[in-house]
Amino acid sequence: MAGRTPDDRAADVAEAVRAVDRAGFLPPDQRPHAHEDRALPLGHGSTGSQPSTVAAMLRLLAVPAGARVLDVGAGSGWTTALLARLVGPTGEVLGLELEPEIAAWGAGNLAAAGVPWARLEPADPRVLGRPRPGGWDRVLVSAAADELPAALVDQLAPGGVLVVPVGRTMRRVVRRPDGGTDVTTHGSYLFVPLR
């Protein structure tokens, strides 16, 4: 899994975005705007990221089929559903959302998407991410960290990839087999703060 590059699955990302209708992951009053390329309010101070930003992040993540993926800041469940489409039924996706009401709503949206290998749960406000034995193959973060979140880097499996906005700069972190990391930057974006 370590050898994949961001361009390896660009066509798969485009297909996933076409296949998973954003409208099913938006409040009713926002559904008419589902095909607009802009962030949309989800309620409780949360927003759903604009589709072009989500697609760019997913390309950077280069998710292989069968991967174990953590989706931090899962919101309405749309990114979790997209990740589920990319990993397929042999993979596993866990979406975490800090706002309990958004998490419950997102879990319902995800359940309706028909991807039982993915789930969305409330995040533990005392723990960033969710450590798992062997680590995660991929970690996606849809909120801006003040600095590179070491806790999430530590949750990566060897060869794993983390995509996270730090400040306004998108970072791609690859965890080497020796435990070190390679970090690259990929453009400027605006996200809500990571809490």
PDB file of C-alpha atoms in Angstrom:
ATOM      1  CA  MET A   1       0.000   0.000   0.000  1.00  0.00           C
ATOM      2  CA  ALA A   2       2.930   2.324   0.549  1.00  0.00           C
ATOM      3  CA  GLY A   3       3.835   2.564  -3.132  1.00  0.00           C
ATOM      4  CA  ARG A   4       0.657   4.286  -4.280  1.00  0.00           C
ATOM      5  CA  THR A   5       0.844   7.882  -5.454  1.00  0.00           C
ATOM      6  CA  PRO A   6      -1.901  10.526  -5.389  1.00  0.00           C
ATOM      7  CA  ASP A   7      -2.575   9.998  -9.102  1.00  0.00           C
ATOM      8  CA  ASP A   8      -3.026   6.230  -8.900  1.00  0.00           C
ATOM      9  CA  ARG A   9      -6.727   6.367  -8.065  1.00  0.00           C
ATOM     10  CA  ALA A  10      -7.811   9.759  -9.453  1.00  0.00           C
ATOM     11  CA  ALA A  11     -10.369   8.082 -11.756  1.00  0.00           C
ATOM     12  CA  ASP A  12     -11.719   6.072  -8.808  1.00  0.00           C
ATOM     13  CA  VAL A  13     -12.123   9.268  -6.772  1.00  0.00           C
ATOM     14  CA  ALA A  14     -14.023  10.943  -9.614  1.00  0.00           C
ATOM     15  CA  GLU A  15     -16.278   7.878  -9.938  1.00  0.00           C
ATOM     16  CA  ALA A  16     -16.938   7.795  -6.168  1.00  0.00           C
ATOM     17  CA  VAL A  17     -17.904  11.490  -6.154  1.00  0.00           C
ATOM     18  CA  ARG A  18     -20.302  10.820  -9.059  1.00  0.00           C
ATOM     19  CA  ALA A  19     -21.762   7.695  -7.408  1.00  0.00           C
ATOM     20  CA  VAL A  20     -22.333   9.004  -3.869  1.00  0.00           C
ATOM     21  CA  ASP A  21     -24.923  11.782  -4.121  1.00  0.00           C
ATOM     22  CA  ARG A  22     -23.982  14.633  -1.795  1.00  0.00           C
ATOM     23  CA  ALA A  23     -27.672  15.598  -1.492  1.00  0.00           C
ATOM     24  CA  GLY A  24     -28.347  12.572   0.725  1.00  0.00           C
ATOM     25  CA  PHE A  25     -25.839  13.955   3.235  1.00  0.00           C
ATOM     26  CA  LEU A  26     -27.209  17.489   3.501  1.00  0.00           C
ATOM     27  CA  PRO A  27     -30.020  19.059   5.542  1.00  0.00           C
ATOM     28  CA  PRO A  28     -33.215  19.373   3.456  1.00  0.00           C
ATOM     29  CA  ASP A  29     -32.828  23.144   2.997  1.00  0.00           C
ATOM     30  CA  GLN A  30     -29.318  22.663   1.557  1.00  0.00           C
ATOM     31  CA  ARG A  31     -30.097  19.812  -0.857  1.00  0.00           C
ATOM     32  CA  PRO A  32     -30.902  22.142  -3.782  1.00  0.00           C
ATOM     33  CA  HIS A  33     -27.260  23.326  -3.517  1.00  0.00           C
ATOM     34  CA  ALA A  34     -25.725  19.817  -3.450  1.00  0.00           C
ATOM     35  CA  HIS A  35     -24.118  20.161  -6.889  1.00  0.00           C
ATOM     36  CA  GLU A  36     -22.580  23.563  -6.179  1.00  0.00           C
ATOM     37  CA  ASP A  37     -18.844  23.495  -5.548  1.00  0.00           C
ATOM     38  CA  ARG A  38     -18.895  25.224  -2.189  1.00  0.00           C
ATOM     39  CA  ALA A  39     -18.977  24.378   1.508  1.00  0.00           C
ATOM     40  CA  LEU A  40     -22.506  24.097   2.890  1.00  0.00           C
ATOM     41  CA  PRO A  41     -23.825  24.438   6.454  1.00  0.00           C
ATOM     42  CA  LEU A  42     -24.800  21.220   8.244  1.00  0.00           C
ATOM     43  CA  GLY A  43     -26.007  22.839  11.476  1.00  0.00           C
ATOM     44  CA  HIS A  44     -24.416  23.067  14.954  1.00  0.00           C
ATOM     45  CA  GLY A  45     -21.607  25.181  13.481  1.00  0.00           C
ATOM     46  CA  SER A  46     -20.492  22.351  11.167  1.00  0.00           C
ATOM     47  CA  THR A  47     -20.004  22.614   7.430  1.00  0.00           C
ATOM     48  CA  GLY A  48     -19.721  20.089   4.630  1.00  0.00           C
ATOM     49  CA  SER A  49     -16.577  20.697   2.592  1.00  0.00           C
ATOM     50  CA  GLN A  50     -16.839  21.702  -1.042  1.00  0.00           C
ATOM     51  CA  PRO A  51     -16.669  18.740  -3.460  1.00  0.00           C
ATOM     52  CA  SER A  52     -13.501  19.889  -5.251  1.00  0.00           C
ATOM     53  CA  THR A  53     -11.659  20.088  -1.912  1.00  0.00           C
ATOM     54  CA  VAL A  54     -12.900  16.641  -0.860  1.00  0.00           C
ATOM     55  CA  ALA A  55     -11.834  15.169  -4.211  1.00  0.00           C
ATOM     56  CA  ALA A  56      -8.378  16.775  -3.929  1.00  0.00           C
ATOM     57  CA  MET A  57      -7.919  15.329  -0.439  1.00  0.00           C
ATOM     58  CA  LEU A  58      -9.051  11.876  -1.553  1.00  0.00           C
ATOM     59  CA  ARG A  59      -6.604  11.944  -4.470  1.00  0.00           C
ATOM     60  CA  LEU A  60      -3.803  12.834  -2.040  1.00  0.00           C
ATOM     61  CA  LEU A  61      -4.896  10.005   0.254  1.00  0.00           C
ATOM     62  CA  ALA A  62      -4.563   7.474  -2.631  1.00  0.00           C
ATOM     63  CA  VAL A  63      -6.852   4.981  -0.896  1.00  0.00           C
ATOM     64  CA  PRO A  64      -6.287   1.378  -1.999  1.00  0.00           C
ATOM     65  CA  ALA A  65      -9.051  -1.228  -2.085  1.00  0.00           C
ATOM     66  CA  GLY A  66      -9.196  -3.159   1.175  1.00  0.00           C
ATOM     67  CA  ALA A  67      -7.626  -0.368   3.260  1.00  0.00           C
ATOM     68  CA  ARG A  68      -8.453   0.458   6.873  1.00  0.00           C
ATOM     69  CA  VAL A  69      -9.354   4.169   6.930  1.00  0.00           C
ATOM     70  CA  LEU A  70     -10.069   6.670   9.703  1.00  0.00           C
ATOM     71  CA  ASP A  71     -12.182   9.722   8.773  1.00  0.00           C
ATOM     72  CA  VAL A  72     -11.739  12.459  11.416  1.00  0.00           C
ATOM     73  CA  GLY A  73     -14.396  15.172  11.332  1.00  0.00           C
ATOM     74  CA  ALA A  74     -16.822  12.988   9.364  1.00  0.00           C
ATOM     75  CA  GLY A  75     -19.742  15.410   9.703  1.00  0.00           C
ATOM     76  CA  SER A  76     -22.710  14.331   7.606  1.00  0.00           C
ATOM     77  CA  GLY A  77     -21.032  11.072   6.573  1.00  0.00           C
ATOM     78  CA  TRP A  78     -20.423  12.015   2.939  1.00  0.00           C
ATOM     79  CA  THR A  79     -16.624  11.671   3.098  1.00  0.00           C
ATOM     80  CA  THR A  80     -17.033   8.410   5.040  1.00  0.00           C
ATOM     81  CA  ALA A  81     -19.305   7.071   2.286  1.00  0.00           C
ATOM     82  CA  LEU A  82     -16.831   8.177  -0.398  1.00  0.00           C
ATOM     83  CA  LEU A  83     -14.002   6.422   1.459  1.00  0.00           C
ATOM     84  CA  ALA A  84     -16.172   3.306   1.791  1.00  0.00           C
ATOM     85  CA  ARG A  85     -16.704   3.322  -1.956  1.00  0.00           C
ATOM     86  CA  LEU A  86     -12.923   3.523  -2.477  1.00  0.00           C
ATOM     87  CA  VAL A  87     -11.958   0.738  -0.042  1.00  0.00           C
ATOM     88  CA  GLY A  88     -14.767  -1.576  -1.138  1.00  0.00           C
ATOM     89  CA  PRO A  89     -16.330  -4.348   0.962  1.00  0.00           C
ATOM     90  CA  THR A  90     -12.945  -5.842   1.888  1.00  0.00           C
ATOM     91  CA  GLY A  91     -11.961  -2.572   3.602  1.00  0.00           C
ATOM     92  CA  GLU A  92     -13.017  -0.787   6.763  1.00  0.00           C
ATOM     93  CA  VAL A  93     -13.872   2.879   7.332  1.00  0.00           C
ATOM     94  CA  LEU A  94     -14.519   4.542  10.674  1.00  0.00           C
ATOM     95  CA  GLY A  95     -15.866   8.084  10.641  1.00  0.00           C
ATOM     96  CA  LEU A  96     -15.589  10.123  13.833  1.00  0.00           C
ATOM     97  CA  GLU A  97     -17.571  13.290  14.531  1.00  0.00           C
ATOM     98  CA  LEU A  98     -17.230  15.391  17.686  1.00  0.00           C
ATOM     99  CA  GLU A  99     -20.698  17.033  17.639  1.00  0.00           C
ATOM    100  CA  PRO A 100     -23.052  14.279  18.946  1.00  0.00           C
ATOM    101  CA  GLU A 101     -26.165  15.384  17.024  1.00  0.00           C
ATOM    102  CA  ILE A 102     -24.240  15.666  13.767  1.00  0.00           C
ATOM    103  CA  ALA A 103     -22.661  12.241  14.457  1.00  0.00           C
ATOM    104  CA  ALA A 104     -26.060  10.611  14.962  1.00  0.00           C
ATOM    105  CA  TRP A 105     -27.461  12.233  11.819  1.00  0.00           C
ATOM    106  CA  GLY A 106     -24.318  11.330   9.830  1.00  0.00           C
ATOM    107  CA  ALA A 107     -24.538   7.713  11.004  1.00  0.00           C
ATOM    108  CA  GLY A 108     -28.102   7.557   9.679  1.00  0.00           C
ATOM    109  CA  ASN A 109     -27.037   9.060   6.354  1.00  0.00           C
ATOM    110  CA  LEU A 110     -24.209   6.539   6.091  1.00  0.00           C
ATOM    111  CA  ALA A 111     -26.500   3.605   6.959  1.00  0.00           C
ATOM    112  CA  ALA A 112     -28.789   4.644   4.098  1.00  0.00           C
ATOM    113  CA  ALA A 113     -25.818   4.616   1.687  1.00  0.00           C
ATOM    114  CA  GLY A 114     -25.574   0.805   1.805  1.00  0.00           C
ATOM    115  CA  VAL A 115     -21.908   0.467   2.767  1.00  0.00           C
ATOM    116  CA  PRO A 116     -21.964  -1.766   5.885  1.00  0.00           C
ATOM    117  CA  TRP A 117     -18.159  -1.914   6.037  1.00  0.00           C
ATOM    118  CA  ALA A 118     -18.227   1.762   7.081  1.00  0.00           C
ATOM    119  CA  ARG A 119     -19.551   3.266  10.303  1.00  0.00           C
ATOM    120  CA  LEU A 120     -19.765   6.720  11.835  1.00  0.00           C
ATOM    121  CA  GLU A 121     -19.500   7.182  15.597  1.00  0.00           C
ATOM    122  CA  PRO A 122     -19.236  10.070  18.056  1.00  0.00           C
ATOM    123  CA  ALA A 123     -15.623  11.056  18.703  1.00  0.00           C
ATOM    124  CA  ASP A 124     -14.236  10.912  22.228  1.00  0.00           C
ATOM    125  CA  PRO A 125     -13.507  14.584  23.037  1.00  0.00           C
ATOM    126  CA  ARG A 126     -10.496  13.509  25.134  1.00  0.00           C
ATOM    127  CA  VAL A 127      -8.835  11.483  22.334  1.00  0.00           C
ATOM    128  CA  LEU A 128      -7.838  12.609  18.843  1.00  0.00           C
ATOM    129  CA  GLY A 129      -8.593   9.794  16.445  1.00  0.00           C
ATOM    130  CA  ARG A 130      -9.091   6.180  17.493  1.00  0.00           C
ATOM    131  CA  PRO A 131      -5.997   4.015  17.960  1.00  0.00           C
ATOM    132  CA  ARG A 132      -6.298   0.519  16.521  1.00  0.00           C
ATOM    133  CA  PRO A 133      -4.023  -2.548  16.552  1.00  0.00           C
ATOM    134  CA  GLY A 134      -1.700  -2.392  13.550  1.00  0.00           C
ATOM    135  CA  GLY A 135      -2.642   1.209  12.816  1.00  0.00           C
ATOM    136  CA  TRP A 136      -4.705   2.790  10.053  1.00  0.00           C
ATOM    137  CA  ASP A 137      -3.660   2.559   6.404  1.00  0.00           C
ATOM    138  CA  ARG A 138      -5.145   5.984   5.717  1.00  0.00           C
ATOM    139  CA  VAL A 139      -6.323   8.895   7.886  1.00  0.00           C
ATOM    140  CA  LEU A 140      -8.347  11.808   6.492  1.00  0.00           C
ATOM    141  CA  VAL A 141      -8.886  14.951   8.588  1.00  0.00           C
ATOM    142  CA  SER A 142     -11.551  17.464   7.544  1.00  0.00           C
ATOM    143  CA  ALA A 143     -10.650  20.223  10.015  1.00  0.00           C
ATOM    144  CA  ALA A 144      -7.602  22.458  10.339  1.00  0.00           C
ATOM    145  CA  ALA A 145      -5.002  21.566  12.968  1.00  0.00           C
ATOM    146  CA  ASP A 146      -2.740  24.234  14.492  1.00  0.00           C
ATOM    147  CA  GLU A 147       0.223  21.908  14.013  1.00  0.00           C
ATOM    148  CA  LEU A 148       0.771  18.441  12.577  1.00  0.00           C
ATOM    149  CA  PRO A 149      -1.224  16.167  14.940  1.00  0.00           C
ATOM    150  CA  ALA A 150       1.343  13.710  16.323  1.00  0.00           C
ATOM    151  CA  ALA A 151      -1.437  11.575  17.814  1.00  0.00           C
ATOM    152  CA  LEU A 152      -2.795  10.843  14.335  1.00  0.00           C
ATOM    153  CA  VAL A 153       0.658  10.263  12.839  1.00  0.00           C
ATOM    154  CA  ASP A 154       1.211   7.704  15.607  1.00  0.00           C
ATOM    155  CA  GLN A 155      -2.008   5.926  14.595  1.00  0.00           C
ATOM    156  CA  LEU A 156      -0.750   5.309  11.044  1.00  0.00           C
ATOM    157  CA  ALA A 157       0.362   1.834  10.027  1.00  0.00           C
ATOM    158  CA  PRO A 158       3.818   1.586   8.413  1.00  0.00           C
ATOM    159  CA  GLY A 159       3.391   2.927   4.889  1.00  0.00           C
ATOM    160  CA  GLY A 160       0.185   4.671   5.952  1.00  0.00           C
ATOM    161  CA  VAL A 161      -0.864   8.110   4.720  1.00  0.00           C
ATOM    162  CA  LEU A 162      -2.412  11.038   6.621  1.00  0.00           C
ATOM    163  CA  VAL A 163      -3.977  13.994   4.799  1.00  0.00           C
ATOM    164  CA  VAL A 164      -4.638  16.964   7.077  1.00  0.00           C
ATOM    165  CA  PRO A 165      -4.898  20.738   6.737  1.00  0.00           C
ATOM    166  CA  VAL A 166      -2.428  22.428   9.078  1.00  0.00           C
ATOM    167  CA  GLY A 167      -3.333  26.089   9.339  1.00  0.00           C
ATOM    168  CA  ARG A 168      -4.328  26.809   5.754  1.00  0.00           C
ATOM    169  CA  THR A 169      -1.888  24.377   4.133  1.00  0.00           C
ATOM    170  CA  MET A 170      -2.805  20.831   3.121  1.00  0.00           C
ATOM    171  CA  ARG A 171      -0.229  18.290   4.293  1.00  0.00           C
ATOM    172  CA  ARG A 172       0.318  14.732   3.117  1.00  0.00           C
ATOM    173  CA  VAL A 173       2.212  12.613   5.645  1.00  0.00           C
ATOM    174  CA  VAL A 174       3.588   9.178   4.741  1.00  0.00           C
ATOM    175  CA  ARG A 175       4.777   7.019   7.614  1.00  0.00           C
ATOM    176  CA  ARG A 176       7.935   5.152   6.627  1.00  0.00           C
ATOM    177  CA  PRO A 177       8.508   1.549   7.767  1.00  0.00           C
ATOM    178  CA  ASP A 178      11.249   2.844  10.105  1.00  0.00           C
ATOM    179  CA  GLY A 179       8.656   5.005  11.912  1.00  0.00           C
ATOM    180  CA  GLY A 180       9.831   8.293  10.405  1.00  0.00           C
ATOM    181  CA  THR A 181       7.639  10.457   8.193  1.00  0.00           C
ATOM    182  CA  ASP A 182       7.807  12.208   4.852  1.00  0.00           C
ATOM    183  CA  VAL A 183       5.677  15.364   4.748  1.00  0.00           C
ATOM    184  CA  THR A 184       4.693  17.272   1.606  1.00  0.00           C
ATOM    185  CA  THR A 185       2.482  20.356   1.158  1.00  0.00           C
ATOM    186  CA  HIS A 186      -0.359  20.651  -1.347  1.00  0.00           C
ATOM    187  CA  GLY A 187      -2.044  24.031  -1.640  1.00  0.00           C
ATOM    188  CA  SER A 188      -4.020  26.380   0.571  1.00  0.00           C
ATOM    189  CA  TYR A 189      -7.490  25.663   1.961  1.00  0.00           C
ATOM    190  CA  LEU A 190      -9.826  27.032   4.614  1.00  0.00           C
ATOM    191  CA  PHE A 191     -11.329  24.636   7.171  1.00  0.00           C
ATOM    192  CA  VAL A 192     -13.044  24.884  10.525  1.00  0.00           C
ATOM    193  CA  PRO A 193     -10.582  24.331  13.420  1.00  0.00           C
ATOM    194  CA  LEU A 194      -9.784  20.822  14.595  1.00  0.00           C
ATOM    195  CA  ARG A 195     -10.972  20.440  18.204  1.00  0.00           C
TER     196      ARG A 195
END
